[in-house]
């Protein structure tokens, strides 16, 4: 794999086709066109938050209330959210799904900053299975992330490197 | 200064199917008066995210009132929640802060700037249009029916006594996962009326 090639339109269409209802999110610069497209999708209710740790709590309320949220944050925001991930994902046993912007990821295996260095080790430490989406062919992993979360009763993470299209 | 047990008795008598999220040391006094435990979410930890949990519930279930009883220390840890709530403006959502000036759950250490800041002022500045502060139970008796008729999001501050808390509560009250599991079942399968 030498190039990331996920088409934002296909990504958002797949999110919608998976029945996602709400998107608690805090944007990052690498995925601006994805946010723009999600904001225009009639079936998605966008919930901008002030700090990333709110997203797990909002998602927990939505799930308990019968909805299907997709949390969208950057890996740096995931680090910031540690106690919310622990509390809602592990203590409260809410199987939320996060789509995490993989800032600093490098296809050649040379991360551009420490955010990328620690992303997967932190997820592993939390016991959270990750589903990288590096090209359009990987978009079926969104459904896999949801089914794994439901089956295991634990959160999962979709990893999404920087947009290139 | 308002006694929390007296305050909660008045709320419970007006509940009418509301989902209630008592946070931190509000859990025990709410547990003592609640007559619908399946609609209660006893919340602690997660750095003050009870108000955010309530927002998700209010958006998912707009037919039910959602009342969050937050602590002042908890709210300060998650202050951005006010802007997040106002942006969504769920009409069935009320955020009440029990203002006692301390982190009661950790032994009573003072919260920052407790003699200077105004929680109602913070709420107004964040964009809440319907707000109040109550210092006495008489004010509650005179106004609670009206406050509960307001269209949300509502913010209310109650200046209360300190309810003792700490680790002793952890094993006595329902755990968060049990509360959320019961609530999920209740919302999916409401009892026949």
Coordinates of C-alpha atoms in Angstrom, one line a residue:
Chain A
X1 CA 0.0 0.0 0.0
X2 CA 1.6 3.2 -1.1
X3 CA -1.3 5.6 -1.5
X4 CA -4.5 6.3 0.4
X5 CA -7.4 6.5 -1.9
X6 CA -10.7 6.6 -0.1
X7 CA -13.4 8.5 -2.0
X8 CA -15.3 10.8 0.4
X9 CA -18.6 10.5 -1.5
X10 CA -18.4 6.7 -1.3
X11 CA -17.4 6.9 2.4
X12 CA -20.4 9.0 3.3
X13 CA -22.7 6.9 1.2
X14 CA -21.5 3.8 3.0
X15 CA -22.1 5.4 6.3
X16 CA -25.6 6.3 5.3
X17 CA -26.2 2.8 3.9
X18 CA -25.2 1.3 7.3
X19 CA -28.1 3.1 8.9
X20 CA -26.2 5.6 10.9
X21 CA -28.6 8.2 12.4
X22 CA -26.4 10.7 14.3
X23 CA -22.8 11.9 14.1
X24 CA -21.3 13.3 17.3
X25 CA -18.1 14.9 16.0
X26 CA -15.3 17.4 16.4
X27 CA -13.7 18.1 13.0
X28 CA -10.1 17.8 11.9
X29 CA -8.6 19.4 9.0
X30 CA -7.7 16.2 7.2
X31 CA -11.3 15.3 6.5
X32 CA -13.1 18.5 5.7
X33 CA -14.8 17.3 2.6
X34 CA -16.1 14.3 4.5
X35 CA -17.7 16.6 7.1
X36 CA -19.2 18.7 4.4
X37 CA -20.8 15.7 2.7
X38 CA -22.1 14.3 5.9
X39 CA -23.6 17.6 6.8
X40 CA -25.6 17.5 3.5
X41 CA -26.9 14.0 4.0
X42 CA -30.6 14.3 5.0
X43 CA -30.6 11.1 7.1
X44 CA -27.6 12.2 9.3
X45 CA -28.1 14.5 12.3
X46 CA -24.7 16.2 13.0
X47 CA -23.9 16.9 16.6
X48 CA -20.8 19.1 16.9
X49 CA -19.3 19.0 20.3
X50 CA -16.9 21.3 22.2
X51 CA -14.5 18.6 23.3
X52 CA -14.0 15.0 22.0
X53 CA -14.8 13.3 25.3
X54 CA -18.4 14.4 25.0
X55 CA -18.9 12.3 21.9
X56 CA -18.8 8.9 23.7
X57 CA -21.4 10.2 26.3
X58 CA -23.7 11.6 23.6
X59 CA -23.4 8.4 21.6
X60 CA -24.2 6.3 24.7
X61 CA -27.4 8.2 25.2
X62 CA -28.3 7.8 21.6
X63 CA -27.6 4.1 21.6
X64 CA -29.6 3.5 24.8
X65 CA -32.4 5.6 23.2
X66 CA -32.4 3.3 20.1
X67 CA -30.4 5.3 17.6
X68 CA -27.2 4.4 15.7
X69 CA -24.5 7.0 16.1
X70 CA -21.0 7.2 14.5
X71 CA -18.5 9.1 16.5
X72 CA -16.1 11.1 14.3
X73 CA -12.9 12.5 15.9
X74 CA -9.2 12.7 15.3
X75 CA -6.7 10.5 17.0
X76 CA -5.5 13.4 19.1
X77 CA -9.0 13.8 20.3
X78 CA -9.2 10.1 21.1
X79 CA -6.2 10.5 23.4
X80 CA -8.0 13.4 25.1
X81 CA -11.1 11.2 25.6
X82 CA -9.5 8.5 27.6
X83 CA -11.8 8.5 30.6
X84 CA -14.9 8.7 28.4
X85 CA -13.8 5.7 26.5
X86 CA -13.1 3.8 29.7
X87 CA -16.3 4.9 31.4
X88 CA -18.8 4.5 28.6
X89 CA -17.0 1.8 26.6
X90 CA -15.7 -0.5 29.3
X91 CA -17.5 0.4 32.6
X92 CA -21.0 1.1 31.1
X93 CA -20.4 -1.5 28.3
X94 CA -21.7 0.7 25.5
X95 CA -20.6 -0.6 22.1
X96 CA -20.0 2.7 20.3
X97 CA -18.2 3.0 17.0
X98 CA -15.6 5.7 16.5
X99 CA -14.2 6.8 13.1
X100 CA -10.8 8.2 14.0
X101 CA -8.8 10.4 11.8
X102 CA -5.4 8.9 11.6
X103 CA -3.3 12.1 11.7
X104 CA 0.3 11.4 10.8
X105 CA -0.2 8.0 9.3
X106 CA 2.3 7.2 6.6
X107 CA 1.9 4.4 4.1
X108 CA 5.6 3.6 4.2
X109 CA 5.5 3.0 7.9
X110 CA 7.2 6.3 8.9
X111 CA 4.7 8.2 11.0
X112 CA 4.8 12.0 10.5
X113 CA 4.2 12.8 14.1
X114 CA 3.7 11.1 17.5
X115 CA -0.1 11.1 17.1
X116 CA 0.3 8.3 14.6
X117 CA 2.9 6.5 16.6
X118 CA 0.6 6.0 19.5
X119 CA -2.8 5.5 17.9
X120 CA -2.8 1.8 17.4
X121 CA -0.9 0.9 20.6
X122 CA -3.4 3.0 22.6
X123 CA -6.3 1.3 20.9
X124 CA -4.7 -2.1 21.7
X125 CA -4.2 -1.1 25.3
X126 CA -7.9 -0.2 25.5
X127 CA -8.8 -3.5 24.0
X128 CA -10.5 -1.8 21.1
X129 CA -10.4 -3.5 17.7
X130 CA -9.5 -1.3 14.8
X131 CA -10.6 -1.3 11.2
X132 CA -8.3 0.7 8.9
X133 CA -9.9 2.1 5.7
X134 CA -7.1 2.9 3.3
X135 CA -8.9 2.5 0.0
X136 CA -12.5 2.2 -1.3
X137 CA -12.3 -1.6 -1.2
X138 CA -12.0 -1.3 2.6
X139 CA -15.3 0.4 3.1
X140 CA -17.0 -2.8 4.0
X141 CA -15.1 -2.6 7.2
X142 CA -17.6 0.0 8.4
X143 CA -20.3 -2.7 8.6
X144 CA -17.7 -5.0 10.2
X145 CA -16.9 -2.4 12.9
X146 CA -20.6 -2.2 13.8
X147 CA -21.2 -5.9 13.9
X148 CA -18.0 -6.5 16.0
X149 CA -19.1 -3.8 18.5
X150 CA -22.5 -5.4 18.8
X151 CA -21.2 -8.9 19.1
X152 CA -18.5 -8.2 21.6
X153 CA -20.3 -5.4 23.5
X154 CA -17.2 -3.3 23.2
X155 CA -16.3 -0.1 21.2
X156 CA -14.5 -0.4 17.9
X157 CA -12.5 2.1 15.9
X158 CA -12.5 2.8 12.1
X159 CA -9.1 4.3 11.3
X160 CA -9.2 6.8 8.5
X161 CA -6.0 8.4 7.1
X162 CA -5.8 11.8 5.5
X163 CA -8.1 12.5 2.5
X164 CA -6.3 12.5 -0.8
X165 CA -9.2 12.7 -3.3
Chain B
X1 CA -29.5 26.7 51.3
X2 CA -31.6 23.9 50.0
X3 CA -31.7 20.4 51.4
X4 CA -31.3 18.0 48.5
X5 CA -33.7 15.4 49.9
X6 CA -36.4 18.1 50.0
X7 CA -35.6 19.3 46.5
X8 CA -35.7 15.8 45.1
X9 CA -39.0 14.9 46.7
X10 CA -40.6 17.8 44.9
X11 CA -39.1 16.8 41.6
X12 CA -40.2 13.1 42.0
X13 CA -43.8 14.1 42.7
X14 CA -43.8 15.9 39.3
X15 CA -41.8 13.4 37.3
X16 CA -44.4 12.2 34.8
X17 CA -42.1 9.7 33.0
X18 CA -38.9 11.8 33.0
X19 CA -35.6 10.1 32.5
X20 CA -33.4 11.3 35.5
X21 CA -29.6 11.3 35.6
X22 CA -28.4 12.1 39.1
X23 CA -24.6 12.6 39.1
X24 CA -22.0 12.0 41.7
X25 CA -23.3 12.6 45.2
X26 CA -26.8 13.4 43.9
X27 CA -27.2 9.7 43.3
X28 CA -28.0 8.6 46.9
X29 CA -30.7 11.2 47.6
X30 CA -32.4 10.6 44.3
X31 CA -32.2 6.8 44.9
X32 CA -34.0 7.4 48.2
X33 CA -37.0 9.1 46.6
X34 CA -37.3 7.6 43.2
X35 CA -40.4 5.6 42.4
X36 CA -39.3 4.8 38.8
X37 CA -35.8 3.3 39.1
X38 CA -36.0 1.9 35.5
X39 CA -35.9 5.5 34.3
X40 CA -32.9 6.5 36.5
X41 CA -29.3 6.6 35.4
X42 CA -27.0 6.8 38.4
X43 CA -24.0 8.5 37.0
X44 CA -20.4 9.0 38.2
X45 CA -17.0 9.5 36.8
X46 CA -16.2 10.1 33.1
X47 CA -15.0 13.6 34.0
X48 CA -18.5 15.2 34.3
X49 CA -20.1 13.8 31.2
X50 CA -23.5 13.1 32.7
X51 CA -24.9 16.2 31.0
X52 CA -23.6 14.9 27.6
X53 CA -25.2 11.5 28.2
X54 CA -28.5 13.3 28.9
X55 CA -28.2 15.2 25.7
X56 CA -28.0 12.0 23.7
X57 CA -31.0 10.5 25.5
X58 CA -33.0 13.7 25.0
X59 CA -32.3 13.7 21.2
X60 CA -33.0 10.0 20.9
X61 CA -36.3 10.2 22.9
X62 CA -37.9 13.6 22.3
X63 CA -41.2 12.4 23.8
X64 CA -39.7 12.2 27.3
X65 CA -38.4 14.9 29.6
X66 CA -34.7 14.4 30.5
X67 CA -33.5 15.9 33.8
X68 CA -29.8 15.9 34.6
X69 CA -28.8 16.8 38.2
X70 CA -25.1 17.7 37.8
X71 CA -22.6 18.8 40.4
X72 CA -20.8 22.1 40.2
X73 CA -17.5 20.4 40.1
X74 CA -18.7 18.0 37.4
X75 CA -20.1 20.8 35.3
X76 CA -16.8 22.7 35.5
X77 CA -15.0 19.6 34.2
X78 CA -17.2 19.5 31.1
X79 CA -18.1 23.1 30.7
X80 CA -18.2 23.0 26.9
X81 CA -21.3 20.8 27.2
X82 CA -23.3 24.0 27.6
X83 CA -22.5 25.1 24.1
X84 CA -23.0 21.6 22.7
X85 CA -26.5 21.5 24.3
X86 CA -27.5 24.9 23.1
X87 CA -26.5 24.1 19.6
X88 CA -28.9 21.1 19.5
X89 CA -31.5 22.8 21.7
X90 CA -33.6 19.8 22.6
X91 CA -36.9 21.0 24.0
X92 CA -37.2 18.1 26.5
X93 CA -33.8 18.7 28.1
X94 CA -33.1 20.3 31.5
X95 CA -29.7 20.7 33.1
X96 CA -29.8 21.4 36.8
X97 CA -26.7 22.0 38.8
X98 CA -26.5 21.4 42.5
X99 CA -24.2 24.1 43.6
X100 CA -22.5 23.4 46.9
X101 CA -19.1 24.8 46.2
X102 CA -17.1 21.6 46.7
X103 CA -16.1 18.3 45.2
X104 CA -18.3 16.4 47.6
X105 CA -17.4 13.0 46.1
X106 CA -13.7 13.4 46.9
X107 CA -14.0 14.8 50.4
X108 CA -15.2 18.3 50.1
X109 CA -12.4 20.2 48.5
X110 CA -13.5 23.6 47.1
X111 CA -14.2 24.0 43.4
X112 CA -12.3 26.8 41.7
X113 CA -13.7 30.3 42.1
X114 CA -16.7 29.1 44.0
X115 CA -17.3 32.5 45.6
X116 CA -17.0 34.4 42.3
X117 CA -18.5 32.5 39.4
X118 CA -22.2 32.4 38.5
X119 CA -23.4 29.1 36.9
X120 CA -26.6 30.8 35.7
X121 CA -24.4 33.5 34.2
X122 CA -22.3 30.9 32.4
X123 CA -25.4 29.3 31.1
X124 CA -26.8 32.6 29.9
X125 CA -23.5 33.4 28.2
X126 CA -23.5 30.0 26.5
X127 CA -26.9 30.7 25.0
X128 CA -29.4 29.1 27.4
X129 CA -32.5 31.3 27.1
X130 CA -34.4 29.8 30.1
X131 CA -32.5 29.9 33.3
X132 CA -33.0 30.4 37.0
X133 CA -31.2 30.2 40.3
X134 CA -32.8 29.1 43.6
X135 CA -31.4 29.6 47.0
X136 CA -34.3 28.4 49.2
X137 CA -36.9 25.6 49.2
X138 CA -39.5 28.3 49.3
X139 CA -38.4 29.6 45.9
X140 CA -38.6 26.0 44.6
X141 CA -42.1 25.6 46.0
X142 CA -43.2 28.9 44.4
X143 CA -41.7 28.3 41.0
X144 CA -41.0 24.6 40.2
X145 CA -44.3 23.9 38.4
X146 CA -43.6 26.9 36.1
X147 CA -39.9 25.9 35.5
X148 CA -41.0 22.4 34.5
X149 CA -43.4 23.8 31.9
X150 CA -40.6 25.8 30.2
X151 CA -39.6 24.6 26.7
X152 CA -36.0 23.4 26.9
X153 CA -33.2 23.5 26.9
X154 CA -33.5 24.7 30.5
X155 CA -30.7 25.5 32.9
X156 CA -31.3 25.8 36.7
X157 CA -28.9 26.2 39.6
X158 CA -29.9 25.1 43.1
X159 CA -27.7 26.3 46.0
X160 CA -27.7 23.3 48.2
X161 CA -26.2 21.7 51.2
X162 CA -23.2 19.4 50.8
X163 CA -24.3 15.7 50.5
X164 CA -21.5 13.5 51.8
X165 CA -20.0 11.2 49.2
X166 CA -16.9 9.3 48.3
X167 CA -16.0 5.7 47.9
X168 CA -18.7 4.4 50.3
X169 CA -21.3 5.0 47.6
X170 CA -19.7 2.9 45.0
X171 CA -21.0 -0.5 46.0
X172 CA -24.4 0.5 47.3
X173 CA -26.0 2.2 44.3
X174 CA -26.9 0.7 40.9
X175 CA -24.0 0.6 38.5
X176 CA -24.1 2.6 35.3
X177 CA -24.2 -0.5 33.1
X178 CA -27.2 -1.8 35.0
X179 CA -29.0 1.5 34.8
X180 CA -28.4 1.9 31.1
X181 CA -29.4 -1.7 30.4
X182 CA -32.7 -1.3 32.3
X183 CA -33.4 2.0 30.7
X184 CA -32.8 0.6 27.2
X185 CA -35.2 -2.2 27.9
X186 CA -37.8 0.2 29.3
X187 CA -37.6 2.5 26.4
X188 CA -37.8 -0.3 23.9
X189 CA -40.6 -2.0 25.7
X190 CA -42.6 0.5 27.7
X191 CA -45.1 -1.0 30.2
X192 CA -48.8 -1.0 29.2
X193 CA -50.6 2.0 30.7

